[in-house]
Amino acid sequence: MNQHVALSALDIRGLCKTFDRPAVDGLDLLVRSGEFYSLLGPNGAGKTTTLRMVAGLLAPDAGSISIFGIDALNDPVAAKRIMAWISDEPMIYDKLTPYEYLEFIAGLWEIEAKEAQKRAEELMNWLGLTPYAHQRCEGFSKGMRQKVALAGALVHDPRLIILDEPLTGLDAGSARQVKNVLRERVAAGGTVIMTTHILEVAERMADRIGVIAGGRLIAEGTLAELRLKAGKGDSSLEDTFLALVAEQAQAA
Amino acid sequence: MSHPTTLTWFAQHEFRLAWRDWLSMLTAGKPGRLRVIALAILALAAFMHFVAFSIVAKFAEIDPEPDRGTLVVITGCAVLAWSLMMSQAMESVTRAFYGRSDLDLILSSPVVARRVFAVRIATMATSTVLMAVLIAAPFINILAYRGGSQWLSAYGVVVAIGAIAAAMAVALTSALFRVIGPRRTRLAAQVVAAIVGAIFVIGLQVAAILSYGSMIPLTFLQSETVISLVPSINSLFWWPARAILGDHAALFWVCAIAAVLIAATVVIFSARFGEHALAAAGIGQGSTRQRRWVKSFRQLSSKSALRHKEWALLRRDPWLASQTLMQILYLLPPALMLWKAFGRNTDDLVLLVPVFVMAAGQLAGGLAWLAISGEDAPDLVSTAPIPARWIIRAKIEAVTGSVALIFSPFLLALAIASPRDAVVAAIGITIASVSATFIQLWFRTQAQRKHFRRRQTSSRVATFAEAFSSIAWAAAAGLAANGKWQAGIVVVIALGILVGARAVSPKR
């Protein structure tokens, strides 16, 4: 394993996926280990398709995906073992309780029961789920469901967490809790990749930001680097983002 | 176009939605299939007329002054039709209460909600009636063709019975709402609908078994005991039967009663409909506390975690409760027959073999859809570090295990009474269950468990393949239990159905 690969949490090369039209078109992307990376782009830019391919939910037409040096296309099981995926629509089982859901996930990832339970209880406590641990998820609000999904993603202690619009529809309190959890993961050495339409979140939380449009990475870097590229000086991320996307649209 | 918010305007809106829904259900969302679907409907209609001919043609010539025996049989058929329509209508009403669809839009708009719900009740009644007419049409047509045009008045009776069933379904579901509340009504209405749909035919079967040791309801209906107990020939009780036989006065009164009932239902319940829909929307805020729970995590392997999850979800599925209840209800008469046959040799037990096989195939099909297609967290299991085949295997194990659990007591009882029949039934149950499960596997789609009732519309081919496969395996098992060589031919047909289904299933 060379040094470049060892430092990268995610290394995507020449990734392509076409549905009726190209959704992802020769994408190259590198996310470093221990980084909070935010992926931005207009609707239909290819963000979700890219991340679904990384998570093993979609097969790419071409390209390679490496997760902490593991070839995710050749050895998906090994890649999935160290990664977690959360979508904007939390997918949990209505008829299971949070406690049962976390036990199920611990079983899927074959985590030692005592260790998993300790971690599950910590997570539920942290996310304010303990009073609801033995209630079925069927009556939970969207925020509660997202917290259960987040606890599920963290219970197996993944090295890479991929989140697709995790804050959509959450109230301010729930959104803050989710953001705190993600920050702490990064502080503890984890890697987080997140798509979001809330540019303020990307601006405040991300170490680096990637902008995708038309299935390609059109800009990448820290907020300062992106401003420089867009020639926008001290402008907000919103202005920078809109300028970059408009520039790409003009070029296309 | 009529003026917005008038009853006609709402009716047009409902009709347009119903028409598009029906069209998309038939074509599975592919309008190009319309011609093929039209041809298939024609072929099905021709086939149903053929089936109807073989069943009712010999009964078409009836004395203009029927005896009580004839009236009992016709009334029995009418009650059977009513119970099935009532069951279907209760399903529709429950769906209207709990499926949110456009209710939020309607209830938050400045229109008089009562008007909208009046139209909606009428639409439900119309759809119940239309379905009943479509099913009854081949039988009525054959009777009219062979016995004369007076049989056509049966159409009027079917319409009246459908309207009465819809009216009673609305009243009963609303009563359930008031008595047991919105949280329990969803499941209770499902259970009541299942029982209402099955109770009459099962009741007759039970009575026939207890009286004559036969499972055929007609034997009981035509018995002297029943005929001696029913009202006199001039009683108003026979109006529906007389109306079916072409008595215009009886037909008028039956239709008039139905019209009054449905009109009263619309007037009385259209206002409450909105209240119930609001109450149903409110139940999402609560949640069920698990009464018994494990105090600490169990050490589970990936495979056992998947198995545990499938079993827990199947056990807790409310829609499954009604479906399974229906299957189990239909197993009551055979169970009774088994009980009666204990301690004495009887050849009648051979009748149970196809009943068990058919029920197992149907039950396995429903369970397989829930476990395989109805996965609420597909992303979670797909991103778990396990091979995809493990996920499928756990689901198949849960389905076949559930079927085995339900049918084991019956097979055990049959084995004591008739070991040979039990062996044939066990083989048939296994093959029918596995066939239904594989059909669901081949045609799997991504869906949520709560969409269970829509499973028949997601793939028409899968629905028919599953039904025909169960029928074929049941027939093969029945023939094999009777020692008939023709069982081999039916096995080939059943295998052909499976090969055909596999060939046309979507490529993955």
XYZ file of N, CA, C and O in Angstrom, chain A residues 43-192:
600
model
N -29.289 20.286 -7.824
C -30.087 19.060 -7.974
C -29.695 18.343 -9.258
O -29.524 18.976 -10.300
N -29.558 17.031 -9.195
C -29.229 16.236 -10.383
C -27.766 16.316 -10.776
O -27.397 15.897 -11.885
N -26.907 16.824 -9.869
C -25.490 16.973 -10.214
C -24.744 15.645 -10.186
O -23.685 15.503 -10.803
N -25.281 14.659 -9.457
C -24.622 13.349 -9.371
C -24.048 13.051 -8.000
O -23.326 12.062 -7.833
N -24.385 13.856 -7.000
C -23.841 13.654 -5.640
C -24.330 12.328 -5.053
O -23.525 11.492 -4.641
N -25.655 12.169 -5.040
C -26.211 10.966 -4.424
C -25.784 9.718 -5.190
O -25.432 8.701 -4.593
N -25.790 9.803 -6.528
C -25.383 8.641 -7.334
C -23.949 8.250 -6.982
O -23.650 7.067 -6.812
N -23.084 9.249 -6.845
C -21.682 8.966 -6.499
C -21.598 8.244 -5.161
O -20.967 7.194 -5.036
N -22.271 8.819 -4.164
C -22.175 8.234 -2.828
C -22.840 6.860 -2.751
O -22.378 5.985 -2.011
N -23.892 6.649 -3.515
C -24.538 5.327 -3.530
C -23.608 4.286 -4.142
O -23.615 3.127 -3.741
N -22.808 4.709 -5.120
C -21.831 3.772 -5.692
C -20.743 3.452 -4.672
O -20.300 2.320 -4.552
N -20.342 4.472 -3.906
C -19.318 4.252 -2.878
C -19.848 3.284 -1.813
O -19.142 2.383 -1.368
N -21.118 3.454 -1.450
C -21.705 2.612 -0.397
C -22.031 1.207 -0.884
O -22.445 0.358 -0.097
N -21.868 0.964 -2.174
C -22.154 -0.371 -2.711
C -23.614 -0.569 -3.041
O -24.079 -1.693 -3.188
N -24.374 0.529 -3.168
C -25.801 0.419 -3.472
C -26.076 0.518 -4.961
O -27.192 0.250 -5.416
N -25.082 0.923 -5.717
C -25.204 1.032 -7.171
C -23.898 0.545 -7.777
O -22.822 0.834 -7.233
N -23.997 -0.146 -8.897
C -22.766 -0.602 -9.552
C -22.335 0.443 -10.581
O -23.152 0.865 -11.408
N -21.103 0.896 -10.540
C -20.668 1.879 -11.540
C -20.480 1.241 -12.917
O -20.283 0.039 -13.017
N -20.550 2.069 -13.952
C -20.282 1.569 -15.315
C -18.782 1.467 -15.540
O -18.323 0.607 -16.295
N -18.033 2.370 -14.938
C -16.571 2.349 -15.092
C -15.954 3.084 -13.917
O -16.633 3.826 -13.211
N -14.648 2.864 -13.717
C -13.930 3.576 -12.670
C -13.572 2.687 -11.493
O -13.883 1.487 -11.490
N -12.905 3.282 -10.521
C -12.501 2.511 -9.344
C -12.849 3.291 -8.072
O -12.919 4.526 -8.086
N -13.101 2.532 -7.002
C -13.410 3.133 -5.699
C -12.551 2.415 -4.655
O -12.618 1.182 -4.542
N -11.765 3.191 -3.943
C -10.927 2.590 -2.914
C -11.264 3.234 -1.571
O -11.317 4.459 -1.458
N -11.518 2.390 -0.561
C -11.860 2.897 0.772
C -10.793 2.423 1.749
O -10.655 1.212 1.968
N -10.046 3.352 2.255
C -8.898 3.024 3.114
C -8.046 1.921 2.481
O -7.660 0.966 3.141
N -7.827 2.039 1.200
C -6.968 1.095 0.489
C -7.655 -0.177 0.039
O -7.059 -1.001 -0.662
N -8.922 -0.359 0.422
C -9.643 -1.575 0.005
C -10.386 -1.283 -1.298
O -11.111 -0.280 -1.388
N -10.201 -2.137 -2.281
C -10.910 -1.972 -3.547
C -12.388 -2.334 -3.317
O -12.738 -3.517 -3.202
N -13.248 -1.317 -3.245
C -14.651 -1.535 -2.879
C -15.422 -2.305 -3.943
O -16.461 -2.906 -3.642
N -14.928 -2.294 -5.176
C -15.656 -3.009 -6.225
C -15.275 -4.496 -6.231
O -16.109 -5.339 -6.552
N -14.031 -4.803 -5.869
C -13.601 -6.202 -5.844
C -13.864 -6.873 -4.504
O -14.067 -8.079 -4.447
N -13.827 -6.121 -3.444
C -14.052 -6.709 -2.122
C -15.049 -5.839 -1.352
O -14.716 -5.179 -0.355
N -16.323 -5.843 -1.816
C -17.307 -4.945 -1.192
C -17.550 -5.252 0.288
O -17.776 -4.330 1.078
N -17.489 -6.545 0.665
C -17.793 -6.898 2.059
C -16.765 -6.262 2.997
O -17.121 -5.679 4.025
N -15.479 -6.330 2.618
C -14.427 -5.736 3.460
C -14.595 -4.219 3.528
O -14.412 -3.607 4.584
N -14.967 -3.609 2.412
C -15.155 -2.152 2.389
C -16.340 -1.743 3.257
O -16.273 -0.765 4.009
N -17.425 -2.533 3.178
C -18.625 -2.191 3.952
C -18.386 -2.332 5.450
O -19.034 -1.673 6.254
N -17.470 -3.224 5.824
C -17.203 -3.458 7.239
C -16.723 -2.184 7.959
O -16.963 -1.997 9.144
N -16.056 -1.280 7.207
C -15.475 -0.098 7.877
C -16.212 1.196 7.510
O -15.697 2.283 7.694
N -17.408 1.023 6.962
C -18.109 2.218 6.462
C -19.575 2.197 6.898
O -20.137 1.134 7.165
N -20.183 3.373 6.978
C -21.619 3.460 7.296
C -22.277 4.444 6.334
O -21.650 5.417 5.919
N -23.518 4.167 5.997
C -24.265 4.994 5.041
C -25.568 5.464 5.678
O -26.302 4.665 6.259
N -25.842 6.730 5.586
C -27.133 7.268 6.066
C -27.725 8.134 4.965
O -27.058 9.036 4.466
N -28.972 7.842 4.613
C -29.607 8.637 3.551
C -30.501 9.711 4.172
O -30.708 9.734 5.385
N -31.046 10.572 3.322
C -31.894 11.655 3.829
C -33.184 11.112 4.424
O -33.767 11.706 5.315
N -33.648 9.978 3.910
C -34.869 9.358 4.414
C -34.459 8.208 5.316
O -34.090 7.148 4.827
N -34.454 8.422 6.634
C -33.922 7.376 7.516
C -34.661 6.055 7.335
O -35.887 6.011 7.464
N -33.904 5.034 6.999
C -34.529 3.737 6.750
C -34.367 2.860 7.980
O -33.298 2.296 8.206
N -35.421 2.812 8.776
C -35.377 1.962 9.957
C -36.627 1.092 9.936
O -37.504 1.302 9.100
N -36.692 0.131 10.832
C -37.845 -0.771 10.853
C -38.865 -0.273 11.864
O -38.572 -0.194 13.061
N -40.057 0.047 11.371
C -41.101 0.573 12.253
C -41.431 -0.368 13.405
O -41.803 0.075 14.484
N -41.329 -1.644 13.145
C -41.773 -2.625 14.141
C -40.661 -3.069 15.085
O -40.848 -4.000 15.850
N -39.479 -2.450 14.956
C -38.416 -2.739 15.916
C -38.241 -1.527 16.824
O -38.522 -0.397 16.423
N -37.757 -1.769 18.028
C -37.441 -0.656 18.926
C -36.009 -0.200 18.606
O -35.253 -0.962 17.988
N -35.611 1.022 19.031
C -34.219 1.433 18.798
C -33.224 0.416 19.355
O -32.202 0.122 18.743
N -33.548 -0.145 20.522
C -32.667 -1.123 21.162
C -32.516 -2.357 20.263
O -31.398 -2.826 20.022
N -33.649 -2.837 19.730
C -33.603 -4.019 18.853
C -32.905 -3.690 17.536
O -32.186 -4.526 16.976
N -33.123 -2.478 17.056
C -32.501 -2.054 15.795
C -30.975 -2.052 15.939
O -30.255 -2.554 15.074
N -30.506 -1.513 17.060
C -29.055 -1.456 17.273
C -28.482 -2.858 17.496
O -27.381 -3.165 17.035
N -29.247 -3.705 18.160
C -28.796 -5.092 18.348
C -28.690 -5.800 16.989
O -27.740 -6.546 16.730
N -29.675 -5.514 16.121
C -29.665 -6.110 14.774
C -28.421 -5.669 13.996
O -27.721 -6.482 13.385
N -28.127 -4.371 14.069
C -26.969 -3.864 13.332
C -25.670 -4.436 13.913
O -24.769 -4.840 13.163
N -25.598 -4.530 15.237
C -24.412 -5.124 15.858
C -24.232 -6.551 15.361
O -23.107 -7.003 15.103
N -25.353 -7.255 15.202
C -25.282 -8.622 14.671
C -24.813 -8.644 13.229
O -23.971 -9.444 12.839
N -25.359 -7.714 12.418
C -24.978 -7.677 10.989
C -23.478 -7.442 10.837
O -22.830 -8.014 9.954
N -22.954 -6.547 11.671
C -21.521 -6.221 11.580
C -20.678 -7.159 12.468
O -19.490 -6.971 12.585
N -21.362 -8.116 13.116
C -20.727 -9.111 13.986
C -19.815 -8.466 15.030
O -18.642 -8.816 15.163
N -20.401 -7.488 15.746
C -19.668 -6.824 16.827
C -19.887 -7.636 18.111
O -20.989 -8.156 18.334
N -18.911 -7.719 18.929
C -19.020 -8.458 20.192
C -20.172 -7.840 21.004
O -20.264 -6.605 21.154
N -21.062 -8.696 21.525
C -22.331 -8.216 22.099
C -22.142 -7.188 23.224
O -22.828 -6.160 23.242
N -21.221 -7.487 24.155
C -21.057 -6.584 25.311
C -20.567 -5.216 24.857
O -21.050 -4.171 25.312
N -19.611 -5.243 23.954
C -19.032 -3.988 23.449
C -20.109 -3.197 22.686
O -20.248 -1.980 22.858
N -20.890 -3.921 21.870
C -21.940 -3.259 21.079
C -22.986 -2.640 21.994
O -23.454 -1.522 21.754
N -23.348 -3.384 23.047
C -24.376 -2.866 23.953
C -23.893 -1.597 24.664
O -24.646 -0.622 24.782
N -22.622 -1.632 25.085
C -22.067 -0.464 25.782
C -22.123 0.748 24.840
O -22.577 1.834 25.215
N -21.693 0.505 23.599
C -21.659 1.606 22.627
C -23.082 2.084 22.308
O -23.345 3.283 22.206
N -24.006 1.123 22.193
C -25.399 1.470 21.872
C -25.993 2.333 22.983
O -26.678 3.324 22.714
N -25.743 1.935 24.226
C -26.299 2.699 25.350
C -25.703 4.106 25.412
O -26.414 5.076 25.680
N -24.409 4.202 25.138
C -23.760 5.520 25.097
C -24.396 6.387 24.008
O -24.727 7.557 24.225
N -24.556 5.787 22.841
C -25.115 6.546 21.705
C -26.544 6.991 21.984
O -26.920 8.132 21.712
N -27.339 6.070 22.543
C -28.740 6.417 22.818
C -28.815 7.532 23.859
O -29.646 8.428 23.753
N -27.940 7.446 24.820
C -27.891 8.472 25.848
C -27.502 9.816 25.234
O -28.115 10.859 25.473
N -26.484 9.777 24.414
C -25.931 10.948 23.750
C -26.977 11.632 22.856
O -27.092 12.847 22.797
N -27.759 10.795 22.186
C -28.746 11.327 21.242
C -30.125 11.513 21.878
O -31.094 11.824 21.180
N -30.219 11.290 23.166
C -31.506 11.476 23.854
C -32.528 10.416 23.501
O -33.734 10.668 23.555
N -32.059 9.210 23.166
C -32.992 8.150 22.761
C -33.310 7.182 23.902
O -34.203 6.345 23.770
N -32.596 7.302 25.011
C -32.747 6.304 26.081
C -34.207 6.133 26.549
O -34.668 5.006 26.682
N -34.977 7.213 26.753
C -36.364 6.995 27.206
C -37.216 6.235 26.189
O -38.275 5.717 26.529
N -36.766 6.217 24.940
C -37.568 5.572 23.888
C -36.962 4.237 23.441
O -37.391 3.660 22.448
N -35.967 3.772 24.174
C -35.201 2.595 23.725
C -36.068 1.383 23.459
O -35.746 0.570 22.587
N -37.151 1.243 24.210
C -37.971 0.036 24.059
C -39.341 0.343 23.461
O -40.290 -0.407 23.639
N -39.425 1.471 22.781
C -40.659 1.773 22.044
C -40.421 1.512 20.566
O -39.357 1.843 20.046
N -41.421 0.945 19.912
C -41.264 0.691 18.475
C -41.137 2.025 17.733
O -41.775 3.015 18.099
N -40.357 2.000 16.665
C -40.045 3.249 15.955
C -41.221 3.806 15.153
O -41.129 4.909 14.605
N -42.341 3.053 15.084
C -43.445 3.445 14.194
C -44.030 4.827 14.494
O -44.531 5.484 13.601
N -43.946 5.272 15.752
C -44.550 6.573 16.064
C -43.534 7.700 16.116
O -43.884 8.813 16.478
N -42.303 7.421 15.754
C -41.251 8.420 15.913
C -41.329 9.514 14.854
O -41.709 9.275 13.713
N -40.913 10.722 15.256
C -40.848 11.836 14.310
C -39.642 11.642 13.403
O -38.785 10.787 13.671
N -39.560 12.464 12.353
C -38.445 12.346 11.411
C -37.099 12.535 12.124
O -36.139 11.814 11.865
N -37.048 13.507 13.041
C -35.807 13.768 13.770
C -35.389 12.570 14.607
O -34.229 12.181 14.629
N -36.374 11.953 15.282
C -36.087 10.777 16.107
C -35.599 9.626 15.233
O -34.666 8.908 15.589
N -36.246 9.465 14.096
C -35.865 8.370 13.184
C -34.441 8.599 12.685
O -33.651 7.664 12.578
N -34.125 9.863 12.382
C -32.776 10.148 11.878
C -31.747 9.866 12.966
O -30.655 9.371 12.683
N -32.123 10.141 14.217
C -31.191 9.881 15.318
C -30.990 8.373 15.498
O -29.877 7.924 15.768
N -32.076 7.602 15.353
C -31.943 6.136 15.454
C -31.025 5.635 14.338
O -30.119 4.817 14.566
N -31.234 6.170 13.132
C -30.398 5.750 11.993
C -28.935 6.123 12.250
O -28.016 5.338 11.936
N -28.736 7.301 12.833
C -27.367 7.751 13.108
C -26.714 6.850 14.164
O -25.548 6.438 14.021
N -27.491 6.513 15.203
C -26.958 5.594 16.226
C -26.595 4.263 15.570
O -25.563 3.664 15.883
N -27.450 3.812 14.653
C -27.170 2.561 13.946
C -25.892 2.643 13.135
O -25.109 1.687 13.055
N -25.672 3.810 12.531
C -24.468 3.968 11.703
C -23.214 4.001 12.567
O -22.142 3.593 12.120
N -23.357 4.461 13.803
C -22.165 4.616 14.648
C -21.893 3.416 15.545
O -20.789 3.279 16.070
N -22.889 2.561 15.713
C -22.744 1.485 16.697
C -21.637 0.496 16.311
O -21.042 -0.138 17.171
N -21.336 0.410 15.031
C -20.256 -0.512 14.635
C -18.931 0.230 14.426
O -17.991 -0.313 13.864
N -18.888 1.462 14.913
C -17.665 2.270 14.928
C -16.975 2.326 13.551
O -15.824 1.899 13.409
N -17.662 2.868 12.539
C -17.072 2.890 11.193
C -15.945 3.911 11.071
O -15.960 4.927 11.777
N -15.010 3.646 10.183
C -13.925 4.612 9.960
C -14.390 5.698 8.995
O -13.877 6.804 8.999
N -15.336 5.342 8.142
C -15.851 6.314 7.168
C -17.378 6.375 7.266
O -18.051 5.342 7.184
N -17.917 7.562 7.455
C -19.381 7.733 7.498
C -19.794 8.573 6.303
O -19.238 9.656 6.082
N -20.749 8.052 5.537
C -21.238 8.788 4.365
C -22.678 9.179 4.635
O -23.511 8.319 4.946
N -22.972 10.453 4.526
C -24.327 10.934 4.816
C -24.859 11.722 3.624
O -24.181 12.629 3.130
N -26.049 11.339 3.200
C -26.666 12.035 2.073
C -27.790 12.919 2.617
O -28.834 12.411 3.012
N -27.577 14.204 2.641
C -28.572 15.173 3.135
C -29.130 14.781 4.501
O -30.351 14.671 4.675
N -28.276 14.584 5.508
C -28.784 14.061 6.784
C -29.617 15.056 7.576
O -30.320 14.669 8.497
N -29.550 16.339 7.226
C -30.238 17.339 8.048
C -31.576 17.775 7.468
O -32.264 18.604 8.055
N -31.931 17.196 6.313
C -33.191 17.583 5.675
C -34.365 17.280 6.595
O -34.517 16.146 7.052
N -35.170 18.276 6.855
C -36.397 18.064 7.627
C -36.199 17.974 9.127
O -37.144 17.659 9.851
N -34.993 18.195 9.611
C -34.774 18.121 11.059
C -34.997 19.489 11.708
O -34.689 20.514 11.099
N -35.497 19.466 12.947
C -35.644 20.742 13.646
C -34.262 21.196 14.133
O -33.285 20.432 14.066
N -34.191 22.425 14.621
C -32.890 23.000 14.976
C -32.167 22.167 16.036
O -30.967 21.911 15.935
N -32.938 21.689 17.028
C -32.335 20.911 18.104
C -31.744 19.607 17.598
O -30.601 19.258 17.913
N -32.535 18.884 16.809
C -32.073 17.598 16.279
C -30.887 17.806 15.361
O -29.915 17.045 15.392
N -30.961 18.858 14.515
C -29.871 19.129 13.572
C -28.577 19.404 14.330
O -27.515 18.905 13.970
N -28.710 20.154 15.427
C -27.497 20.459 16.206
C -26.912 19.172 16.802
O -25.708 18.967 16.795
N -27.784 18.296 17.310
C -27.301 17.041 17.888
C -26.548 16.217 16.850
O -25.483 15.670 17.121
N -27.128 16.137 15.646
C -26.485 15.358 14.577
C -25.127 15.982 14.243
O -24.110 15.278 14.117
N -25.101 17.317 14.135
C -23.836 17.989 13.786
C -22.782 17.754 14.870
O -21.620 17.497 14.569
N -23.222 17.810 16.146
C -22.276 17.568 17.243
C -21.686 16.169 17.171
O -20.491 15.972 17.359
N -22.560 15.200 16.901
C -22.096 13.811 16.816
C -21.050 13.684 15.705
O -19.992 13.067 15.888
N -21.331 14.297 14.561
C -20.407 14.189 13.421
C -19.076 14.876 13.747
O -18.001 14.344 13.446
N -19.162 16.048 14.391
C -17.927 16.759 14.768
C -17.064 15.890 15.684
O -15.865 15.792 15.524
N -17.730 15.265 16.644
C -16.982 14.441 17.601
C -16.355 13.243 16.913
O -15.269 12.806 17.280
N -17.035 12.698 15.925
C -16.470 11.570 15.176
C -15.186 12.002 14.482
O -14.195 11.284 14.487
N -15.233 13.169 13.872
C -14.050 13.654 13.150
C -12.928 13.954 14.159
O -11.766 13.601 13.928
N -13.299 14.545 15.301
C -12.293 14.845 16.320
C -11.624 13.567 16.817
O -10.446 13.562 17.184
N -12.403 12.457 16.810
C -11.862 11.183 17.286
C -11.103 10.443 16.180
O -10.708 9.296 16.360
N -10.955 11.067 15.027
C -10.164 10.460 13.956
C -10.984 9.849 12.837
O -10.428 9.271 11.890
N -12.306 9.906 12.939
C -13.154 9.349 11.875
C -13.207 10.271 10.663
O -12.790 11.428 10.719
N -13.709 9.731 9.562
C -13.851 10.522 8.335
C -15.332 10.636 8.005
O -16.064 9.647 8.099
N -15.760 11.832 7.653
C -17.175 12.047 7.332
C -17.280 12.680 5.946
O -16.576 13.655 5.647
